[in-house]
Tab-separated table of C-alpha atoms in Angstrom:
chain	number	residue	atom	x	y	z
A	1	MET	CA	8.224	8.456	1.822
A	2	ARG	CA	10.915	7.090	4.120
A	3	PRO	CA	12.633	9.832	6.159
A	4	THR	CA	16.071	10.182	4.617
A	5	GLY	CA	16.668	13.782	5.690
A	6	LYS	CA	16.880	16.753	3.370
A	7	LEU	CA	15.731	15.961	-0.166
A	8	HIS	CA	17.422	16.738	-3.487
A	9	LEU	CA	16.321	17.884	-6.935
A	10	GLY	CA	15.859	14.281	-8.058
A	11	HIS	CA	13.158	13.878	-5.401
A	12	TYR	CA	11.610	17.182	-6.460
A	13	HIS	CA	11.335	16.338	-10.166
A	14	GLY	CA	10.646	12.631	-9.620
A	15	VAL	CA	8.085	12.733	-6.803
A	16	LEU	CA	7.216	16.062	-5.184
A	17	LYS	CA	6.125	17.951	-8.306
A	18	ASN	CA	3.805	15.040	-9.024
A	19	TRP	CA	2.417	15.145	-5.464
A	20	VAL	CA	1.730	18.861	-5.802
A	21	LYS	CA	-0.255	18.131	-8.964
A	22	LEU	CA	-2.121	15.113	-7.539
A	23	GLN	CA	-3.288	16.964	-4.413
A	24	HIS	CA	-5.560	19.073	-6.638
A	25	GLU	CA	-6.963	16.038	-8.495
A	26	PHE	CA	-7.557	13.515	-5.682
A	27	GLU	CA	-7.994	13.252	-1.932
A	28	CYS	CA	-4.360	12.606	-1.028
A	29	PHE	CA	-2.663	11.173	2.062
A	30	PHE	CA	1.087	11.867	2.271
A	31	PHE	CA	2.935	10.431	5.241
A	32	VAL	CA	6.444	10.071	6.598
A	33	ALA	CA	7.141	6.325	6.788
A	34	ASP	CA	9.214	6.339	9.999
A	35	TRP	CA	8.329	2.716	10.871
A	36	HIS	CA	9.654	1.707	7.455
A	37	ALA	CA	12.928	3.457	8.290
A	38	LEU	CA	13.305	1.073	11.243
A	39	THR	CA	13.071	-2.012	9.000
A	40	THR	CA	16.631	-1.329	7.807
A	41	ASN	CA	17.926	1.193	10.390
A	42	TYR	CA	16.680	-0.445	13.581
A	43	ASP	CA	20.241	-0.579	14.980
A	44	ASP	CA	20.781	3.198	14.708
A	45	PRO	CA	17.576	5.241	14.905
A	46	SER	CA	19.360	8.370	16.161
A	47	GLY	CA	18.888	10.337	12.940
A	48	ILE	CA	15.237	9.517	12.270
A	49	GLU	CA	13.660	12.388	14.207
A	50	GLN	CA	15.748	15.096	12.512
A	51	SER	CA	15.306	13.422	9.123
A	52	VAL	CA	11.524	13.491	9.576
A	53	TRP	CA	11.614	17.205	10.358
A	54	ASP	CA	13.899	18.099	7.434
A	55	MET	CA	11.783	16.106	5.011
A	56	VAL	CA	8.467	17.622	6.115
A	57	ILE	CA	9.950	21.116	5.685
A	58	ASP	CA	11.038	20.120	2.175
A	59	TRP	CA	7.523	18.864	1.351
A	60	LEU	CA	6.001	22.136	2.466
A	61	ALA	CA	8.677	24.146	0.639
A	62	ALA	CA	7.977	22.198	-2.561
A	63	GLY	CA	4.291	23.133	-2.426
A	64	VAL	CA	2.618	20.142	-0.745
A	65	ASN	CA	-0.328	22.006	0.757
A	66	PRO	CA	-1.904	20.902	4.067
A	67	GLY	CA	-5.094	22.636	2.930
A	68	SER	CA	-5.305	20.371	-0.134
A	69	SER	CA	-3.923	17.103	1.273
A	70	THR	CA	-3.424	15.187	4.516
A	71	MET	CA	0.152	15.144	5.867
A	72	PHE	CA	1.152	13.072	8.886
A	73	ILE	CA	3.754	10.784	10.468
A	74	GLN	CA	3.068	7.060	10.141
A	75	SER	CA	3.902	6.061	13.722
A	76	GLN	CA	1.380	8.582	15.067
A	77	VAL	CA	-1.472	6.639	13.435
A	78	PRO	CA	-1.411	3.276	15.272
A	79	GLU	CA	-4.195	1.910	13.052
A	80	HIS	CA	-1.477	1.201	10.435
A	81	ALA	CA	0.143	-1.217	12.879
A	82	GLU	CA	-3.123	-2.852	13.882
A	83	LEU	CA	-4.160	-3.508	10.286
A	84	HIS	CA	-0.653	-4.824	9.576
A	85	LEU	CA	-1.081	-7.301	12.440
A	86	LEU	CA	-4.546	-8.399	11.331
A	87	LEU	CA	-3.470	-8.842	7.698
A	88	SER	CA	-0.484	-10.911	8.846
A	89	MET	CA	-2.962	-13.548	10.045
A	90	ILE	CA	-4.022	-14.309	6.441
A	91	THR	CA	-0.897	-13.497	4.392
A	92	PRO	CA	1.043	-16.568	3.168
A	93	LEU	CA	4.752	-16.423	3.953
A	94	GLY	CA	5.663	-17.221	0.341
A	95	TRP	CA	3.966	-14.039	-0.881
A	96	LEU	CA	6.382	-11.917	1.125
A	97	GLU	CA	9.474	-13.940	0.221
A	98	ARG	CA	8.825	-13.591	-3.507
A	99	ILE	CA	8.697	-9.750	-3.510
A	100	PRO	CA	11.540	-8.731	-5.895
A	101	THR	CA	12.901	-6.020	-3.593
A	102	PHE	CA	13.195	-8.439	-0.631
A	103	LYS	CA	16.201	-10.338	-2.015
A	104	ASP	CA	17.460	-7.271	-3.887
A	105	GLN	CA	17.684	-5.204	-0.678
A	106	GLN	CA	19.282	-8.078	1.233
A	107	GLU	CA	21.937	-8.253	-1.486
A	108	LYS	CA	22.530	-4.475	-1.538
A	109	LEU	CA	22.641	-4.132	2.257
A	110	ARG	CA	24.815	-7.140	3.036
A	111	GLU	CA	26.538	-5.316	5.879
A	112	LYS	CA	23.226	-5.181	7.793
A	113	ASP	CA	21.510	-8.079	9.534
A	114	LEU	CA	18.169	-8.061	7.733
A	115	ALA	CA	17.070	-11.531	8.817
A	116	THR	CA	14.300	-9.924	10.867
A	117	TYR	CA	10.534	-10.279	11.002
A	118	GLY	CA	10.206	-6.512	10.440
A	119	PHE	CA	12.192	-6.563	7.204
A	120	LEU	CA	10.354	-9.601	5.855
A	121	GLY	CA	7.034	-7.979	6.715
A	122	TYR	CA	7.666	-4.456	5.440
A	123	PRO	CA	5.749	-5.082	2.157
A	124	LEU	CA	2.759	-6.116	4.282
A	125	LEU	CA	3.112	-2.930	6.324
A	126	GLN	CA	3.089	-1.041	3.013
A	127	SER	CA	-0.102	-2.884	2.100
A	128	ALA	CA	-1.641	-1.869	5.427
A	129	ASP	CA	-0.568	1.740	4.755
A	130	ILE	CA	-2.593	1.654	1.533
A	131	LEU	CA	-5.579	-0.443	2.582
A	132	VAL	CA	-6.218	1.401	5.843
A	133	TYR	CA	-7.373	4.367	3.705
A	134	ARG	CA	-9.058	2.140	1.114
A	135	ALA	CA	-7.004	3.997	-1.469
A	136	GLY	CA	-8.078	3.780	-5.102
A	137	LYS	CA	-4.725	4.780	-6.570
A	138	VAL	CA	-1.130	4.631	-5.348
A	139	PRO	CA	1.467	6.882	-7.050
A	140	VAL	CA	4.531	4.675	-7.591
A	141	GLY	CA	7.444	4.260	-9.953
A	142	ALA	CA	7.590	1.220	-12.236
A	143	ASP	CA	9.915	-0.573	-9.774
A	144	GLN	CA	7.268	-0.371	-7.027
A	145	VAL	CA	4.323	-1.829	-8.963
A	146	SER	CA	4.944	-5.274	-7.396
A	147	HIS	CA	4.157	-3.777	-3.974
A	148	VAL	CA	0.791	-2.558	-5.207
A	149	GLU	CA	0.140	-5.955	-6.795
A	150	ILE	CA	0.691	-7.835	-3.514
A	151	THR	CA	-1.612	-5.298	-1.843
A	152	ARG	CA	-4.302	-6.169	-4.400
A	153	GLU	CA	-3.776	-9.886	-3.729
A	154	ILE	CA	-4.029	-9.390	0.035
A	155	ALA	CA	-7.224	-7.318	-0.323
A	156	ARG	CA	-8.680	-9.986	-2.636
A	157	ARG	CA	-7.821	-12.763	-0.162
A	158	PHE	CA	-9.263	-10.793	2.751
A	159	ASN	CA	-12.512	-10.098	0.890
A	160	HIS	CA	-12.756	-13.741	-0.179
A	161	ILE	CA	-12.342	-14.984	3.408
A	162	TYR	CA	-14.400	-12.353	5.245
A	163	GLY	CA	-16.625	-10.654	2.667
A	164	ARG	CA	-19.475	-13.154	2.735
A	165	GLU	CA	-21.344	-11.760	5.718
A	166	PRO	CA	-24.563	-13.495	6.880
A	167	GLY	CA	-27.548	-12.318	4.832
A	168	PHE	CA	-25.289	-10.624	2.276
A	169	GLU	CA	-27.701	-10.863	-0.655
A	170	GLU	CA	-30.662	-9.641	1.412
A	171	GLN	CA	-28.641	-6.662	2.640
A	172	ALA	CA	-27.439	-5.901	-0.899
A	173	GLU	CA	-31.026	-6.001	-2.241
A	174	GLY	CA	-32.090	-3.703	0.600
A	175	ALA	CA	-29.286	-1.275	-0.315
A	176	ILE	CA	-30.470	-1.200	-3.945
A	177	VAL	CA	-33.932	-0.098	-2.817
A	178	LYS	CA	-32.378	2.797	-0.853
A	179	MET	CA	-30.969	4.189	-4.107
A	180	GLY	CA	-34.436	5.144	-5.376
A	181	LYS	CA	-36.448	3.631	-8.216
A	182	LYS	CA	-34.569	5.188	-11.144
A	183	ASN	CA	-31.057	4.419	-9.866
A	184	ALA	CA	-32.090	0.965	-8.612
A	185	LYS	CA	-33.425	0.074	-12.063
A	186	LEU	CA	-30.231	1.332	-13.712
A	187	TYR	CA	-28.026	-0.575	-11.243
A	188	ARG	CA	-29.911	-3.837	-11.880
A	189	ALA	CA	-29.625	-3.397	-15.665
A	190	LEU	CA	-25.876	-2.723	-15.406
A	191	LYS	CA	-25.431	-5.711	-13.075
A	192	LYS	CA	-27.205	-7.957	-15.592
A	193	ARG	CA	-25.101	-6.652	-18.513
A	194	TYR	CA	-21.861	-7.228	-16.626
A	195	GLN	CA	-22.695	-10.635	-15.135
A	196	GLU	CA	-24.360	-12.092	-18.236
A	197	GLU	CA	-22.344	-10.445	-21.010
A	198	GLY	CA	-19.070	-9.520	-19.293
A	199	ASP	CA	-19.579	-5.875	-20.299
A	200	MET	CA	-16.704	-4.018	-18.565
A	201	GLU	CA	-18.197	-0.653	-19.518
A	202	ALA	CA	-21.338	-1.608	-17.570
A	203	LEU	CA	-19.166	-2.414	-14.542
A	204	GLU	CA	-17.393	0.972	-14.704
A	205	THR	CA	-20.715	2.789	-15.151
A	206	ALA	CA	-22.153	0.963	-12.126
A	207	ARG	CA	-19.123	1.888	-10.016
A	208	ALA	CA	-19.510	5.541	-11.021
A	209	LEU	CA	-23.221	5.378	-10.211
A	210	LEU	CA	-22.515	4.002	-6.727
A	211	LYS	CA	-19.839	6.607	-6.091
A	212	GLU	CA	-22.414	9.373	-6.679
A	213	GLN	CA	-25.037	7.933	-4.296
A	214	GLN	CA	-25.581	10.184	-1.286
A	215	ASN	CA	-28.378	8.224	0.378
A	216	ILE	CA	-26.555	4.942	1.042
A	217	SER	CA	-23.884	4.254	3.666
A	218	LEU	CA	-20.235	3.479	2.921
A	219	GLY	CA	-20.903	-0.119	3.974
A	220	ASP	CA	-23.834	-0.421	1.564
A	221	ARG	CA	-21.776	1.093	-1.223
A	222	GLU	CA	-18.986	-1.464	-0.698
A	223	ARG	CA	-21.637	-4.206	-0.461
A	224	LEU	CA	-23.061	-3.208	-3.849
A	225	TYR	CA	-19.581	-3.068	-5.413
A	226	GLY	CA	-19.156	-6.707	-4.384
A	227	TYR	CA	-22.702	-7.658	-5.417
A	228	ILE	CA	-22.284	-6.550	-9.030
A	229	GLU	CA	-18.910	-8.289	-9.298
A	230	GLY	CA	-20.475	-11.550	-8.149
A	231	GLY	CA	-18.450	-11.717	-4.957
A	232	GLY	CA	-19.027	-10.703	-1.390
A	233	LYS	CA	-18.812	-7.366	0.295
A	234	VAL	CA	-15.682	-5.473	-0.730
A	235	ILE	CA	-14.341	-4.562	2.709
A	236	LEU	CA	-10.875	-3.659	1.392
A	237	PRO	CA	-11.011	-2.337	-2.203
A	238	GLU	CA	-8.129	-3.316	-4.486
A	239	PRO	CA	-5.929	-0.295	-5.272
A	240	GLN	CA	-4.473	0.475	-8.687
A	241	PRO	CA	-0.922	1.727	-9.331
A	242	LEU	CA	-0.772	5.288	-10.617
A	243	LEU	CA	2.549	5.340	-12.460
A	244	THR	CA	4.683	8.336	-11.606
A	245	PRO	CA	6.564	9.860	-14.566
A	246	GLU	CA	10.194	8.825	-14.215
A	247	SER	CA	12.540	11.624	-13.234
A	248	ARG	CA	14.824	12.513	-16.135
A	249	LEU	CA	17.084	14.711	-14.011
A	250	PRO	CA	20.620	13.261	-13.949
A	251	GLY	CA	23.095	13.579	-11.122
A	252	LEU	CA	26.265	15.607	-11.384
A	253	ASP	CA	28.061	12.606	-12.935
A	254	GLY	CA	25.276	11.587	-15.322
A	255	GLN	CA	24.052	8.704	-13.138
A	256	LYS	CA	20.733	8.779	-11.280
A	257	MET	CA	20.837	11.572	-8.701
A	258	SER	CA	21.361	9.965	-5.301
A	259	LYS	CA	22.827	10.778	-1.898
A	260	SER	CA	24.628	7.436	-1.916
A	261	TYR	CA	26.451	8.478	-5.108
A	262	ASN	CA	27.152	11.962	-3.681
A	263	ASN	CA	26.130	13.412	-7.057
A	264	TYR	CA	23.149	15.476	-5.953
A	265	ILE	CA	22.019	19.075	-5.642
A	266	GLY	CA	19.924	19.630	-2.543
A	267	LEU	CA	16.347	20.827	-2.836
A	268	ARG	CA	17.326	23.881	-0.786
A	269	GLU	CA	20.983	24.181	-1.767
A	270	GLU	CA	22.478	27.662	-1.395
A	271	PRO	CA	22.978	29.507	-4.742
A	272	ASP	CA	26.787	29.622	-4.385
A	273	SER	CA	26.884	25.891	-3.745
A	274	VAL	CA	24.605	25.208	-6.752
A	275	ALA	CA	26.937	27.261	-8.968
A	276	ARG	CA	30.043	25.483	-7.649
A	277	LYS	CA	28.554	22.000	-8.134
A	278	VAL	CA	27.296	22.647	-11.671
A	279	ARG	CA	30.560	24.332	-12.728
A	280	THR	CA	32.508	21.245	-11.649
A	281	MET	CA	30.140	18.800	-13.407
A	282	GLN	CA	31.671	16.303	-15.814
A	283	THR	CA	31.265	17.185	-19.480
A	284	ASP	CA	31.881	15.396	-22.793
A	285	PRO	CA	35.344	13.783	-22.323
A	286	GLN	CA	36.184	14.627	-25.976
A	287	ARG	CA	36.222	18.347	-25.146
A	288	VAL	CA	39.689	18.532	-23.654
A	289	ARG	CA	40.353	22.064	-24.933
A	290	ARG	CA	38.010	24.983	-25.462
A	291	THR	CA	38.408	24.652	-29.222
A	292	ASP	CA	37.447	20.934	-29.313
A	293	PRO	CA	33.925	20.256	-30.600
A	294	GLY	CA	31.678	18.164	-28.345
A	295	GLU	CA	28.554	16.037	-28.422
A	296	PRO	CA	25.766	17.165	-26.029
A	297	GLU	CA	24.251	13.661	-25.814
A	298	LYS	CA	27.474	12.466	-24.137
A	299	CYS	CA	27.431	15.252	-21.548
A	300	PRO	CA	25.518	15.099	-18.200
A	301	VAL	CA	24.937	18.862	-18.403
A	302	TRP	CA	22.761	18.308	-21.479
A	303	GLY	CA	20.466	16.167	-19.303
A	304	MET	CA	20.005	19.208	-17.058
A	305	HIS	CA	19.288	21.436	-20.067
A	306	LYS	CA	16.495	19.080	-21.139
A	307	ILE	CA	14.782	19.778	-17.811
A	308	TYR	CA	15.629	23.429	-17.260
A	309	SER	CA	16.138	25.113	-20.651
A	310	ASP	CA	13.674	26.298	-23.269
A	311	ALA	CA	13.887	25.299	-26.950
A	312	ASP	CA	16.001	28.315	-27.975
A	313	THR	CA	18.570	27.689	-25.246
A	314	GLN	CA	18.727	23.994	-26.094
A	315	GLU	CA	19.363	24.827	-29.759
A	316	TRP	CA	22.096	27.282	-28.694
A	317	VAL	CA	23.732	24.528	-26.645
A	318	GLN	CA	23.500	21.945	-29.453
A	319	ASN	CA	24.999	24.251	-32.065
A	320	GLY	CA	27.573	25.877	-29.775
A	321	CYS	CA	28.877	22.611	-28.323
A	322	ARG	CA	29.196	20.803	-31.658
A	323	SER	CA	30.943	23.756	-33.287
A	324	ALA	CA	33.052	24.627	-30.213
A	325	GLY	CA	31.393	28.038	-30.431
A	326	ILE	CA	30.753	28.024	-26.675
A	327	GLY	CA	32.811	26.682	-23.803
A	328	CYS	CA	31.563	24.297	-21.114
A	329	LEU	CA	31.261	27.079	-18.522
A	330	ASP	CA	29.174	29.123	-20.992
A	331	CYS	CA	26.942	26.073	-21.453
A	332	LYS	CA	26.500	25.592	-17.686
A	333	LYS	CA	25.500	29.174	-16.853
A	334	PRO	CA	21.822	28.936	-18.007
A	335	VAL	CA	21.427	25.741	-15.961
A	336	ILE	CA	22.818	27.415	-12.840
A	337	ASP	CA	20.529	30.423	-13.320
A	338	ALA	CA	17.461	28.208	-13.883
A	339	ILE	CA	18.094	26.027	-10.802
A	340	VAL	CA	18.677	29.038	-8.569
A	341	GLU	CA	15.493	30.682	-9.878
A	342	GLU	CA	13.472	27.479	-9.364
A	343	GLN	CA	14.748	27.171	-5.798
A	344	ARG	CA	14.071	30.790	-4.810
A	345	PRO	CA	10.408	30.278	-3.745
A	346	LEU	CA	11.362	26.972	-2.077
A	347	HIS	CA	13.895	28.792	0.107
A	348	GLU	CA	11.308	31.438	0.996
A	349	ARG	CA	8.628	28.909	1.986
A	350	ALA	CA	11.135	26.808	3.952
A	351	ARG	CA	12.311	29.841	5.955
A	352	GLU	CA	8.687	30.619	6.836
A	353	TYR	CA	8.084	27.109	8.200
A	354	GLU	CA	11.490	26.760	9.891
A	355	GLY	CA	10.798	30.024	11.700
A	356	ASN	CA	7.441	28.736	12.915
A	357	PRO	CA	7.899	25.150	14.165
A	358	ASP	CA	4.576	25.289	16.041
A	359	LEU	CA	2.795	25.740	12.701
A	360	VAL	CA	4.505	22.626	11.291
A	361	HIS	CA	3.586	20.596	14.383
A	362	SER	CA	-0.036	21.750	14.129
A	363	ILE	CA	-0.147	20.750	10.419
A	364	LEU	CA	1.088	17.265	11.316
A	365	GLN	CA	-1.293	16.996	14.267
A	366	GLU	CA	-4.274	18.026	12.153
A	367	GLY	CA	-3.205	15.561	9.452
A	368	ARG	CA	-2.851	12.807	12.041
A	369	GLU	CA	-6.403	13.375	13.340
A	370	HIS	CA	-7.868	13.352	9.824
A	371	ALA	CA	-5.891	10.210	8.942
A	372	ARG	CA	-6.988	8.466	12.156
A	373	ASP	CA	-10.645	9.248	11.444
A	374	ALA	CA	-10.384	7.590	8.031
A	375	ALA	CA	-8.333	4.671	9.362
A	376	ARG	CA	-10.733	4.013	12.270
A	377	ASP	CA	-13.628	3.591	9.833
A	378	THR	CA	-11.698	0.880	7.993
A	379	LEU	CA	-10.574	-0.880	11.173
A	380	GLU	CA	-14.113	-0.936	12.501
A	381	GLU	CA	-15.250	-2.968	9.481
A	382	VAL	CA	-12.141	-5.156	9.471
A	383	ARG	CA	-12.498	-6.014	13.170
A	384	ALA	CA	-16.190	-6.840	12.722
A	385	ALA	CA	-15.435	-9.071	9.724
A	386	MET	CA	-12.750	-10.921	11.723
A	387	GLY	CA	-14.974	-11.478	14.773
A	388	LEU	CA	-13.283	-8.800	16.919
A	389	HIS	CA	-16.218	-6.405	17.286
A	390	HIS	CA	-16.530	-6.768	21.067
A	391	ARG	CA	-18.884	-4.512	23.004
């Protein structure tokens, strides 16, 4: 996530709640993309450091757990930059120029000079961010799937160019033997089914079998992934997009909640401020007077009720609004109460971390070391494949 400072409820419902869930289902790496911030804010980096701090506190307040995931700052893991450089040697220029967000961002940010190498190359840096951990899945919204797709293409190109190591088949056959007779026999049968019959189920079963093997190295495992697929060694596995459920939380004006629209409620907004913002929210324009009936579907507050209210409250709102049985302030009160209640534990956790900055720094340092260990393993294989394994 790019460091944009303190987060809002749109971030919480659109991203952070999903992260909190994913950290218990996968090995997760969550990092602050401060280099990415420089691709568009290179001319004024003064706010980046504070934005990084505020955002990390918000992550921790939201329940991202350093005991269940790896949290770190991108620029403190230089392997991201090295892999970005190495991948730039094989990435065609046209691939970067055709990324949909490249021209879109240039159009949106016309006031900035974005004719820079860094801005053109930021999708490749994103690819390096993913591939350096050999990630299997990348949680993204639908508008970011193209970035995962170019990452897959880059990994495929890299493996095609560098994956055919000398003696590949002999090494793959040797790795099969290490699996033991029973598993070796099963692997060979699955390989035959996939390569001769195109049986995708056999391919998935073989991948699962390899994932469970404890007596072969990571290199052998990747070698055998490539062997069954009829290619070379898979040095950089192709990641898959893991679509994030789209946030349905509207802003105060009914548009998407965004700082640029100034229609947001902060993740750690004070209760009085939450109440003031919700009370002044736009409502159905047909309800000019208290006695005028309204239509909830035309009111931004109803969008909040769909997130925060139970079925009984939603029915009360539907009936009361359409019959003018309740006023707009009556309708808003349950939303205010629900937001304040949701934010209470976030405030408590944030105060704990803000009062102990050394703890936050140690979390980030520990995350950095874990991330670097994983990234070094990848770079070691990448350097060797590219002829850079000097003694």
